Coordinates of C-alpha atoms in Angstrom, one line a residue:
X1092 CA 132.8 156.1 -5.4
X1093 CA 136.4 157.0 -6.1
X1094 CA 136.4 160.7 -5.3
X1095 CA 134.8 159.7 -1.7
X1096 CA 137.9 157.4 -1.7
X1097 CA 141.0 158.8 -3.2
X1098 CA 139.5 162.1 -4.7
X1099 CA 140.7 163.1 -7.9
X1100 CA 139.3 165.7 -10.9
X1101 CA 139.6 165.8 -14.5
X1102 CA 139.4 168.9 -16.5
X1103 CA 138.9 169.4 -20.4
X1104 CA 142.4 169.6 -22.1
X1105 CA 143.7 171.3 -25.3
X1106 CA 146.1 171.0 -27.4
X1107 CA 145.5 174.1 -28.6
X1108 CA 146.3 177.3 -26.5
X1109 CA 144.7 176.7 -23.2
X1110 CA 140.8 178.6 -22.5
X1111 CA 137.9 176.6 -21.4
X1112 CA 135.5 179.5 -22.8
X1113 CA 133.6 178.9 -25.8
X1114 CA 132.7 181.5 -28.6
X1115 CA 133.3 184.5 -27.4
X1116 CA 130.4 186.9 -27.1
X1117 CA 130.9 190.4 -28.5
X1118 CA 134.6 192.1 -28.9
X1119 CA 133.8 194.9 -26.4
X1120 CA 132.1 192.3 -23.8
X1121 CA 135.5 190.0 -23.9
X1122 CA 137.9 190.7 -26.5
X1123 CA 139.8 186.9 -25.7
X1124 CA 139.7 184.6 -29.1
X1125 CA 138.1 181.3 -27.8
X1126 CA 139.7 178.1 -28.4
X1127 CA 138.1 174.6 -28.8
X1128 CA 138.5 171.6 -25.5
X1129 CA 140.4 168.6 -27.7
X1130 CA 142.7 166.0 -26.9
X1131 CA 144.6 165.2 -30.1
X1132 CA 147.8 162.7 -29.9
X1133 CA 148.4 162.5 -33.2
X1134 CA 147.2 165.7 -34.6
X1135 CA 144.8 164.4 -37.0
X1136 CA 141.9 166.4 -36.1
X1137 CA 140.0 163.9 -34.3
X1138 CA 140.0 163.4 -30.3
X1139 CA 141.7 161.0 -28.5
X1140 CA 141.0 159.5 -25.1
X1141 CA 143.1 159.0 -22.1
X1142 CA 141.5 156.1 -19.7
X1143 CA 142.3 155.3 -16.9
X1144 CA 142.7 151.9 -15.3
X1145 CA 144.7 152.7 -11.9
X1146 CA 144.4 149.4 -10.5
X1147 CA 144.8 147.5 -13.0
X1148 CA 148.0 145.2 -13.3
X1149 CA 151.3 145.7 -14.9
X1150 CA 153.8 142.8 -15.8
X1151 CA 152.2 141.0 -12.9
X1152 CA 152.1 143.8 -10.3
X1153 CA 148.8 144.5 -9.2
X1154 CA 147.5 148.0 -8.6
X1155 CA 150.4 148.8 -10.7
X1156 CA 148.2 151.0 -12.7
X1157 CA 147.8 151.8 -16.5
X1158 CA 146.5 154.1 -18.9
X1159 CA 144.6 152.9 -22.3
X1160 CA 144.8 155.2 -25.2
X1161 CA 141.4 155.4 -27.6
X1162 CA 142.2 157.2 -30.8
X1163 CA 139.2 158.8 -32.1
X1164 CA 137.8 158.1 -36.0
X1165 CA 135.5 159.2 -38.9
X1166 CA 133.5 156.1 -36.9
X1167 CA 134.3 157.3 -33.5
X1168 CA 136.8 155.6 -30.8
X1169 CA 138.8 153.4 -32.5
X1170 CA 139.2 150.4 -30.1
X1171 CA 141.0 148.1 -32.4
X1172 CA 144.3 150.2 -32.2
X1173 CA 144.2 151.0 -28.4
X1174 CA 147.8 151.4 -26.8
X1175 CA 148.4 150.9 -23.6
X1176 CA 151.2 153.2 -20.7
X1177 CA 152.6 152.3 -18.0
X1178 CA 155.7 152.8 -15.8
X1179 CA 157.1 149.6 -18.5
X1180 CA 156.8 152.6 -21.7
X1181 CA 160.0 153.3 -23.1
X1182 CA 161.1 156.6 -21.3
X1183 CA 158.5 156.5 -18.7
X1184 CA 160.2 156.6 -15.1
X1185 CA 160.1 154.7 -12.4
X1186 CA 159.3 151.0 -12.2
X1187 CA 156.0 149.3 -11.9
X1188 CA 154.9 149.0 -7.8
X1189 CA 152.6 147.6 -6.3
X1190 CA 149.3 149.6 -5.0
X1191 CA 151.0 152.3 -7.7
X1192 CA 148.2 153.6 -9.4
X1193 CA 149.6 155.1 -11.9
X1194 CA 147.0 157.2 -14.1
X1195 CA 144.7 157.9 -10.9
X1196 CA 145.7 161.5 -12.3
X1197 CA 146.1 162.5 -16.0
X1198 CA 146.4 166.0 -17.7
X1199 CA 146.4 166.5 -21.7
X1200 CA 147.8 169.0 -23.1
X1201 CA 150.2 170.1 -26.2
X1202 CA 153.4 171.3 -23.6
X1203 CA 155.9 171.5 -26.2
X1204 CA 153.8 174.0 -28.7
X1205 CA 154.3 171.4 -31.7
X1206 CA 150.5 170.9 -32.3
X1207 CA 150.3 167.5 -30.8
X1208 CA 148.9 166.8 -27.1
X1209 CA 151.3 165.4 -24.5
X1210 CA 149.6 163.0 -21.6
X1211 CA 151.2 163.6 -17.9
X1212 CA 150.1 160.8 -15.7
X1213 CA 150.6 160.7 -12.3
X1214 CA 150.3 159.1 -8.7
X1215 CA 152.1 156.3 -8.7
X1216 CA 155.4 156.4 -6.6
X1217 CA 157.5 157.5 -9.2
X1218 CA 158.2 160.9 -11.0
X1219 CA 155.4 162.1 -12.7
X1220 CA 155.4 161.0 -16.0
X1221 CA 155.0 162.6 -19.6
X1222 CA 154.3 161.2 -23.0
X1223 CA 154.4 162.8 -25.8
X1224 CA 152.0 163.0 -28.7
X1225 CA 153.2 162.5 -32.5
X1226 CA 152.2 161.8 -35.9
X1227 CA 152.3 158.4 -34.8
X1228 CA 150.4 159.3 -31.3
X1229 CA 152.1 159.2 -28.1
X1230 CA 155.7 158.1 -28.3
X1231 CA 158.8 157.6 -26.0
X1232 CA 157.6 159.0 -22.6
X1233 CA 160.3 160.9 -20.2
X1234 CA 160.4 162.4 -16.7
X1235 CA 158.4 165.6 -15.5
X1236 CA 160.9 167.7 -13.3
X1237 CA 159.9 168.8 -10.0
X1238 CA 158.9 167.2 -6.8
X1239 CA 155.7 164.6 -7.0
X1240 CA 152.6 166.5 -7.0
X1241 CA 149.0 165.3 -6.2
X1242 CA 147.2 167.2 -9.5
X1243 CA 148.8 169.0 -12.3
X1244 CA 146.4 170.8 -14.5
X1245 CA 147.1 172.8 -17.9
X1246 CA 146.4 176.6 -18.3
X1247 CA 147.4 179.6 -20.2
X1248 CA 147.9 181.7 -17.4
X1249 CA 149.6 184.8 -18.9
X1250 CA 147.8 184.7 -22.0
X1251 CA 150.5 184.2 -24.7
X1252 CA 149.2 181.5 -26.1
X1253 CA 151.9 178.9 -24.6
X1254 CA 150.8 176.0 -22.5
X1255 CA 151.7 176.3 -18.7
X1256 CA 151.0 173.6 -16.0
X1257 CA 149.9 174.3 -12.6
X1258 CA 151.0 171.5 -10.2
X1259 CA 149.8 171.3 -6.4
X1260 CA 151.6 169.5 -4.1
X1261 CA 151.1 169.5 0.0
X1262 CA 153.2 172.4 0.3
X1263 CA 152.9 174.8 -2.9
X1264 CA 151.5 175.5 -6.0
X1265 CA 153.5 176.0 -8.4
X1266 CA 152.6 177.4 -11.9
X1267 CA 155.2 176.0 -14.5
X1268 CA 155.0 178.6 -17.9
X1269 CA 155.4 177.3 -21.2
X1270 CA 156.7 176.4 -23.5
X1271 CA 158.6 173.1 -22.3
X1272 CA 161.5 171.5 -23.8
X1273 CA 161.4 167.6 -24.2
X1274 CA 163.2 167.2 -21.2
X1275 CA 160.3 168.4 -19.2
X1276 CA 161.8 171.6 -18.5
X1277 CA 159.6 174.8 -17.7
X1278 CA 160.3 178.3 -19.4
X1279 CA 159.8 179.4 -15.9
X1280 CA 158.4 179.5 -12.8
X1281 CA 156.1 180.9 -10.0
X1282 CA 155.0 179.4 -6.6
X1283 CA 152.8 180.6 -3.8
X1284 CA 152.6 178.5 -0.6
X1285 CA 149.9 176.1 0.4
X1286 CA 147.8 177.0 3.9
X1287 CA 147.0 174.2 6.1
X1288 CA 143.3 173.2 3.8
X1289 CA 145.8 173.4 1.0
X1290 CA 143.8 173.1 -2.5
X1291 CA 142.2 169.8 -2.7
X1292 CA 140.5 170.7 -6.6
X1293 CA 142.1 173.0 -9.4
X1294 CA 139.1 174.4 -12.2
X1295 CA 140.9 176.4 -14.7
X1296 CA 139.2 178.6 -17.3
X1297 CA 139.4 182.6 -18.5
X1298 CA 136.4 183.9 -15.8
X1299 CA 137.2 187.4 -16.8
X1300 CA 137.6 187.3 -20.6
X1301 CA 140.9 188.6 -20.6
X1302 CA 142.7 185.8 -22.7
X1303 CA 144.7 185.0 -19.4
X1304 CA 143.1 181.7 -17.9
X1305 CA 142.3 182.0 -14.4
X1306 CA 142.2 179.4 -11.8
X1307 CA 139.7 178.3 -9.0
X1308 CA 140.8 176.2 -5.9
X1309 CA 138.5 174.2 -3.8
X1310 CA 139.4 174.0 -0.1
X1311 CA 139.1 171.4 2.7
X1312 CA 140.4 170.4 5.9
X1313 CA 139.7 167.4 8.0
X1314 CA 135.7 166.8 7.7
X1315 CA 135.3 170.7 6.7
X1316 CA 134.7 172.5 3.6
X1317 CA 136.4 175.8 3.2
X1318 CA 135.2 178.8 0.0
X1319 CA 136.8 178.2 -3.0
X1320 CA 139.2 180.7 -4.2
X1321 CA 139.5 182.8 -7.3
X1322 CA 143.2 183.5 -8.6
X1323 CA 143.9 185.7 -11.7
X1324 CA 145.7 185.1 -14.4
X1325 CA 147.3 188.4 -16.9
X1326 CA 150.1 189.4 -18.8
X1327 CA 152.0 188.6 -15.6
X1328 CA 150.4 185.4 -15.2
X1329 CA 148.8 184.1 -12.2
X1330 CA 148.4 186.2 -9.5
X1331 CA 149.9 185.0 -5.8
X1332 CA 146.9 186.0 -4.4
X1333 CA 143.5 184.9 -4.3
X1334 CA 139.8 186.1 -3.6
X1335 CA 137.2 183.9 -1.5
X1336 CA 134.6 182.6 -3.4
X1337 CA 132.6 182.5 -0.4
X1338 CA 130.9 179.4 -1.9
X1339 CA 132.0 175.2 -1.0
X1340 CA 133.0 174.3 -4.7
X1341 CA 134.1 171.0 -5.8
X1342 CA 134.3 168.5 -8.9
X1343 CA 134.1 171.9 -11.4
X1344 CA 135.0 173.1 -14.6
X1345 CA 134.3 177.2 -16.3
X1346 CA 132.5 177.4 -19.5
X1347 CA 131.1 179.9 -21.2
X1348 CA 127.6 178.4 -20.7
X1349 CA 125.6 181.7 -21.8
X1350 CA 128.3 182.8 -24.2
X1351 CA 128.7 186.3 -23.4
X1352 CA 132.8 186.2 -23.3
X1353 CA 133.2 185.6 -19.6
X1354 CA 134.0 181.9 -18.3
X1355 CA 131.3 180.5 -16.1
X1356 CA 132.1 178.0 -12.8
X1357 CA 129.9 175.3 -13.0
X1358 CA 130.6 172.7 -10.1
X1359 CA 128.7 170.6 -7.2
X1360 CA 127.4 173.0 -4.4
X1361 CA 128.0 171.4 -1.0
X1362 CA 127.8 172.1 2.6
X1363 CA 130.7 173.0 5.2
X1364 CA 130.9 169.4 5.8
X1365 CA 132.7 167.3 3.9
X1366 CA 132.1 163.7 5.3
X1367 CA 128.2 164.1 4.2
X1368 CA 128.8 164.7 0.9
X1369 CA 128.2 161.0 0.0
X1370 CA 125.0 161.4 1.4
X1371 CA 123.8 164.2 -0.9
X1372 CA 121.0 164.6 -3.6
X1373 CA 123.6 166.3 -5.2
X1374 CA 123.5 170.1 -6.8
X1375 CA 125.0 171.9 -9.5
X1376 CA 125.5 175.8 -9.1
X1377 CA 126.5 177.9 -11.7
X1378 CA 128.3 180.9 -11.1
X1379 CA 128.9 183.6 -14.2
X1380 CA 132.0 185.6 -15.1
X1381 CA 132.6 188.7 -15.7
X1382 CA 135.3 191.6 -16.1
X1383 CA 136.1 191.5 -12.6
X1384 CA 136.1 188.2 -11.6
X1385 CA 132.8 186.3 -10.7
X1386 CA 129.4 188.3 -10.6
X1387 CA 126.8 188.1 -8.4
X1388 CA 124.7 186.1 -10.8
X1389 CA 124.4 182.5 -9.9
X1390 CA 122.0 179.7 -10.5
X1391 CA 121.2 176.1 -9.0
X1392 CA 120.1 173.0 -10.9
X1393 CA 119.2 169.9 -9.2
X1394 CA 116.8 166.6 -10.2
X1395 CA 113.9 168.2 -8.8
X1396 CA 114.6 171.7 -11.4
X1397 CA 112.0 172.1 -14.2
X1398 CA 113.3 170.1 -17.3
X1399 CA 115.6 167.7 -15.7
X1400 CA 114.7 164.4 -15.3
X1401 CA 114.4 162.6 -12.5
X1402 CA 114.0 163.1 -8.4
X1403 CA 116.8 163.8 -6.3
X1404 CA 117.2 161.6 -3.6
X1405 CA 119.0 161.8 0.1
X1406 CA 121.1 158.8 1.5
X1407 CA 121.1 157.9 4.8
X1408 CA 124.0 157.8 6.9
X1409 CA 122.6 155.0 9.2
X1410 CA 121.9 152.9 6.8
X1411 CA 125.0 153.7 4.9
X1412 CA 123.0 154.5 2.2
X1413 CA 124.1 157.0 -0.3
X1414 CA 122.8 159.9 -1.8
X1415 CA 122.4 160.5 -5.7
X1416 CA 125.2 163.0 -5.8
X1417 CA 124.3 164.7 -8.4
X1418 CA 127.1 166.6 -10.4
X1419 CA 129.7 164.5 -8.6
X1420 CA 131.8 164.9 -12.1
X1421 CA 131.3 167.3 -15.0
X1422 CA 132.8 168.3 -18.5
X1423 CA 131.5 171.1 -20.6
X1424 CA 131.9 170.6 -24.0
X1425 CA 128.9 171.6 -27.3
X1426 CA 126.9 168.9 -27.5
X1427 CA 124.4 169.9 -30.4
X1428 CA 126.6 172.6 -32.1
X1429 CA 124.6 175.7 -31.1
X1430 CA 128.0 177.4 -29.8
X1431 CA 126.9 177.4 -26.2
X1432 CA 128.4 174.8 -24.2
X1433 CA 126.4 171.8 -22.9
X1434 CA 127.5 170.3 -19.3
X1435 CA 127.7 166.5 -18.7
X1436 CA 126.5 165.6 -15.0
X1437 CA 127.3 162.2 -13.5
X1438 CA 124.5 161.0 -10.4
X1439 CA 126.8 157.8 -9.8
X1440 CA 124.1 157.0 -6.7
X1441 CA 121.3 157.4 -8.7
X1442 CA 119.0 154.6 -7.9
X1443 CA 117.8 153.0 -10.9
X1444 CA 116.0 150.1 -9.4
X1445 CA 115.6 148.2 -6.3
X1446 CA 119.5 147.2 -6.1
X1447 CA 121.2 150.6 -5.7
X1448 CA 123.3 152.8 -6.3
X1449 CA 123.2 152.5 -10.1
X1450 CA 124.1 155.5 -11.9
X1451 CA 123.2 157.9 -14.0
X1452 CA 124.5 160.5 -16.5
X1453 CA 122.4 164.2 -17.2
X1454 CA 123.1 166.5 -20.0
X1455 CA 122.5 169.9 -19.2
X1456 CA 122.4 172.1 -22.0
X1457 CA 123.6 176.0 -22.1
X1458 CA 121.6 178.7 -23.8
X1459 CA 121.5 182.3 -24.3
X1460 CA 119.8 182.1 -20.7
X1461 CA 122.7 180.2 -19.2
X1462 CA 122.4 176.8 -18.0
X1463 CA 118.5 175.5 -17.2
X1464 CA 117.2 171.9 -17.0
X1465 CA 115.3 172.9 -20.4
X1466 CA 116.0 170.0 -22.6
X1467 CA 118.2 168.1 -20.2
X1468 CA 118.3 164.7 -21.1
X1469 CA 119.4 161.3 -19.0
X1470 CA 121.0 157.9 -19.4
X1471 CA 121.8 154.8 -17.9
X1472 CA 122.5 151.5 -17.9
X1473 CA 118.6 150.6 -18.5
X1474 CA 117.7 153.2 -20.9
X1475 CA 117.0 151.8 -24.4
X1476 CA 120.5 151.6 -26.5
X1477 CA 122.6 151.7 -24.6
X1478 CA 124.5 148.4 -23.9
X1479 CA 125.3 146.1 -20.5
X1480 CA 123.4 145.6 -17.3
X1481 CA 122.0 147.8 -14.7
X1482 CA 123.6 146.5 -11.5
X1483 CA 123.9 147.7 -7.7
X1484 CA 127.0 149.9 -7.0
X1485 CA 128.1 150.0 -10.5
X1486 CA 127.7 154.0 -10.0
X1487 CA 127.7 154.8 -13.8
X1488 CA 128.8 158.4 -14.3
X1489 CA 131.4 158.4 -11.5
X1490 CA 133.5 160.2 -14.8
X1491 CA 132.3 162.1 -17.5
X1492 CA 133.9 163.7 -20.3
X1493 CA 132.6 165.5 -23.2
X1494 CA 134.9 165.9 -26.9
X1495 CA 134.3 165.6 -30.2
X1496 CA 135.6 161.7 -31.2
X1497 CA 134.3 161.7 -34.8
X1498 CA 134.9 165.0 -36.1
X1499 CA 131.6 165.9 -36.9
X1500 CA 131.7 168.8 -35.2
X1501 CA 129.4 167.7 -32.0
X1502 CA 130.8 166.4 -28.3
X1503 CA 130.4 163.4 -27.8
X1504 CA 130.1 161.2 -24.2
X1505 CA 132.3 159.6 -23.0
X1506 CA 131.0 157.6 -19.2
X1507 CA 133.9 156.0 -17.3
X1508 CA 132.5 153.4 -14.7
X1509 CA 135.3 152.2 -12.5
X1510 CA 133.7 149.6 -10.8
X1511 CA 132.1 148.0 -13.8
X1512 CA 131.9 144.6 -13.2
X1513 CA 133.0 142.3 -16.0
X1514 CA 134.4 138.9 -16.2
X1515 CA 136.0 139.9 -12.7
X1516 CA 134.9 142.5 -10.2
X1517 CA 135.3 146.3 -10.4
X1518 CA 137.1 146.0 -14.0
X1519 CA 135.5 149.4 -15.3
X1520 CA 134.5 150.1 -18.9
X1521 CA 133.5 153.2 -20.9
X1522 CA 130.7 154.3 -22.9
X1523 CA 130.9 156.7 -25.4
X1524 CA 127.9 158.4 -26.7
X1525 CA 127.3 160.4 -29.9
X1526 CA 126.7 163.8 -30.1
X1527 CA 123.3 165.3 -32.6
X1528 CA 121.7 168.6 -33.5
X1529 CA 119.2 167.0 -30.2
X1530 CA 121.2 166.1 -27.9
X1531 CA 123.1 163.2 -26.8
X1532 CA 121.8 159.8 -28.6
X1533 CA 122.5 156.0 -28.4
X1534 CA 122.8 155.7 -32.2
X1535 CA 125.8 154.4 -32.7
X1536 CA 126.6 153.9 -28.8
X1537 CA 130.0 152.0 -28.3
X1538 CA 131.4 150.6 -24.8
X1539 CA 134.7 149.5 -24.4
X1540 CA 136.9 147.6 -21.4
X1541 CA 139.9 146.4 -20.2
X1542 CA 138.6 142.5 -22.0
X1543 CA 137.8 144.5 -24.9
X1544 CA 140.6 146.3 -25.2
X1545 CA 142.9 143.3 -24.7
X1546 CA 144.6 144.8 -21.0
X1547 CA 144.8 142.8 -17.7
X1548 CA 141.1 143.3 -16.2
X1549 CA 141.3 142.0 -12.4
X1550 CA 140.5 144.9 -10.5
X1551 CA 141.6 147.3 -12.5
X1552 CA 139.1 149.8 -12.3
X1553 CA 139.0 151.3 -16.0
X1554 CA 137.4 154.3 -16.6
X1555 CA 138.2 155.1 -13.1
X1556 CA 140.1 159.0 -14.8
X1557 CA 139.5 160.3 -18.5
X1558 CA 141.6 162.7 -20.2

């Protein structure tokens, strides 16, 4: 599974000022407007998709890596018009290199404050890369100053409703305030240095319903987990300092899943050691916001909760065998239009059948409550509807994301599934499931590829990051 491999984490991005809160509760509980999770290229209300194919091959290079973009349509993704980035688009630096990977990390967001989202895609050996969106969708692409960074994620750290970028690298983390010019340039900014378990995962949301996003880090060194961090954002922006979690946090994302005003962390509870992870039935733990920073409040959802369907199931590390890993990837986005956010939960080890290592995707859904397993829903490969074969290591749900494609006012699903296998092995494709007043459905369930989609398909492992 790729995060076991080369570990990398998607969170929701806007084009609109950055908060990953939904409806605010009451004015004097949080008086921060909320702002909608959508990725729109070419502004036309509808959101677009970002995949991933880092492996895939560019003007004969394999590995090279590219990224296919989906515009979204009164009929959902629109497939036919897909346009493909790589280190070969106009503007775009760099060359494309073997082993590459360009796209294993992506970020969407509108940098430049002229209503359409920008893409910056990364981890290839070049500059990091930004294209930027237009009424024709993205367009001529350009360099992102700074030194390489392994994950950029977007914020609105100080709250003045300009799109800021906070980029990790081995060393620092830098926060990069907006607005940017087309150049790539920063309005300013503000770094703090890295310690030795340097952050391996950045969450970004407003915890404290301030109207500053804060940011949480996940921590690890060598085979150990460390406690996430919390660091607040203000007026000032983000704080150089942080405060201990005292909880192992990875693979998250803060939504307002109770919608009281304060952004909730949502992400995969672990154990101090890393290396086992794989092995895991997998957990989700939700911890709640408040004025101060996280509350006491927390809650746990696995497979074996009340509502959620199936059983959670331990691997074995002498047989190799892995665990379900439940809430290995997640994206919060409102699923049935209630107002509260709904979480998307990928079990990529979920065993399906006799072969293994199947997959599975779970729908959580938030309520006045929080987030319970009451009317949690589950999908995969062999469930009615939805399209393509149930196969051994196919780990369906290794990426989840959840935005509203078709406008209709719902979040829809979209599943990347890296190692896919189509006409060739570990291609990847996508499925992207509607959103209803229920739930998820497989009415008008589409799935998508690199064969599809007319891209090279060897290998390339598509799907493999969504934006």
């Amino acid at each position: 599974m790729r995060r076991s491999l080369i570990a990398a984490v998607a969170v929701t991005a806007l084009a609109t000022p950055f908060a990953i809160v939904a409806t605010a509760g009451s004015a004097a509980a949080a008086p921060a407007a909320a702002s909608k999770p959508v990725t729109d290229f070419n502004h036309d209300g509808y959101a677009d998709l970002a995949v991933s194919a880092y492996r895939g091959a560019v003007s004969g290079t394999s590995g090279a890596g590219y990224v296919s973009i989906v515009y979204g349509s009164p009929s959902g993704a629109d497939t036919a018009h897909a346009k493909q980035v790589d280190r070969t688009t106009a503007g775009v630096p760099g060359d494309p290199e073997e082993d590459g990977s360009f796209g294993a990390s992506t970020e969407a967001a509108d940098l430049d404050g002229d209503g359409y989202t920008d893409l910056v895609a990364s981890n290839g050996n070049a500059a990091d890369a930004v294209l930027w969106g237009s009424a024709d969708g993205l367009t001529k692409g350009g360099a992102l100053p700074g030194d390489y960074v392994q994950q950029i994620k977007a914020g609105d750290f100080n709250g003045d409703g300009k799109t800021d970028l906070v980029a990790n690298s081995q060393s620092t983390m830098e926060v990069r305030y907006g607005p940017f010019t087309r150049d790539g340039k920063p309005a300013s900014t503000s770094s703090v240095e890295n310690g030795d378990d340097g952050p391996q995962e950045l969450m970004v949301g407003d915890v404290t319903g301030d109207g500053a996003d804060d940011l949480v880090t996940g921590h690890a060194m060598e085979e150990m987990q460390h406690s996430s961090r919390l660091w607040k954002g203000s007026k000032d922006g983000l704080s150089k300092t942080s405060t201990p979690t005292k909880k192992f946090t990875t693979n998250g994302v803060i939504a307002d899943v109770d919608k009281d005003g304060y952004g909730d962390l949502v992400a995969r509870e672990v154990d101090e050691v890393s290396e086992m992870q794989v092995y895991d039935a997998g957990a989700v733990r939700v911890v709640y916001g408040s004025a101060s920073g996280f509350s006491s409040r927390t809650a746990k959802i696995t497979q074996d909760t009340a509502g959620v369907p199936g059983v959670g199931e331990q691997g074995d590390p002498d047989l190799h065998d892995r665990g379900d890993q439940f809430g290995y990837s997640l994206s919060a986005g409102d699923v049935t239009g209630d107002g509260y956010p709904d979480i998307a939960v990928g079990v990529p080890g979920e065993d399906v059948d006799s072969s293994g290592d199947t997959g599975a995707v779970v729908l959580l859904k938030g309520g006045a409550n929080g987030l319970t397993g009451t009317g949690a829903q589950a999908f995969n490969q062999t469930t009615a509807g939805v399209p393509g074969v149930s196969e051994g290591d196919d780990y369906f749900g290794e990426e989840v994301k959840l935005t509203d494609v078709n406008k209709d006012g719902l979040a829809d699903l979209t599943v990347g599934v890296p190692q896919e296998d189509g006409t060739t092995k570990d291609s990847g494709a996508a499925w992207l499931f509607r959103g209803a007043k229920t739930g998820l459905t497989t009415t008008g369930i589409t799935s998508f590829s690199p064969s599809s989609l007319g891209t090279q398909e060897a290998g390339a492992r598509f799907g493999g990051e969504l934006s």
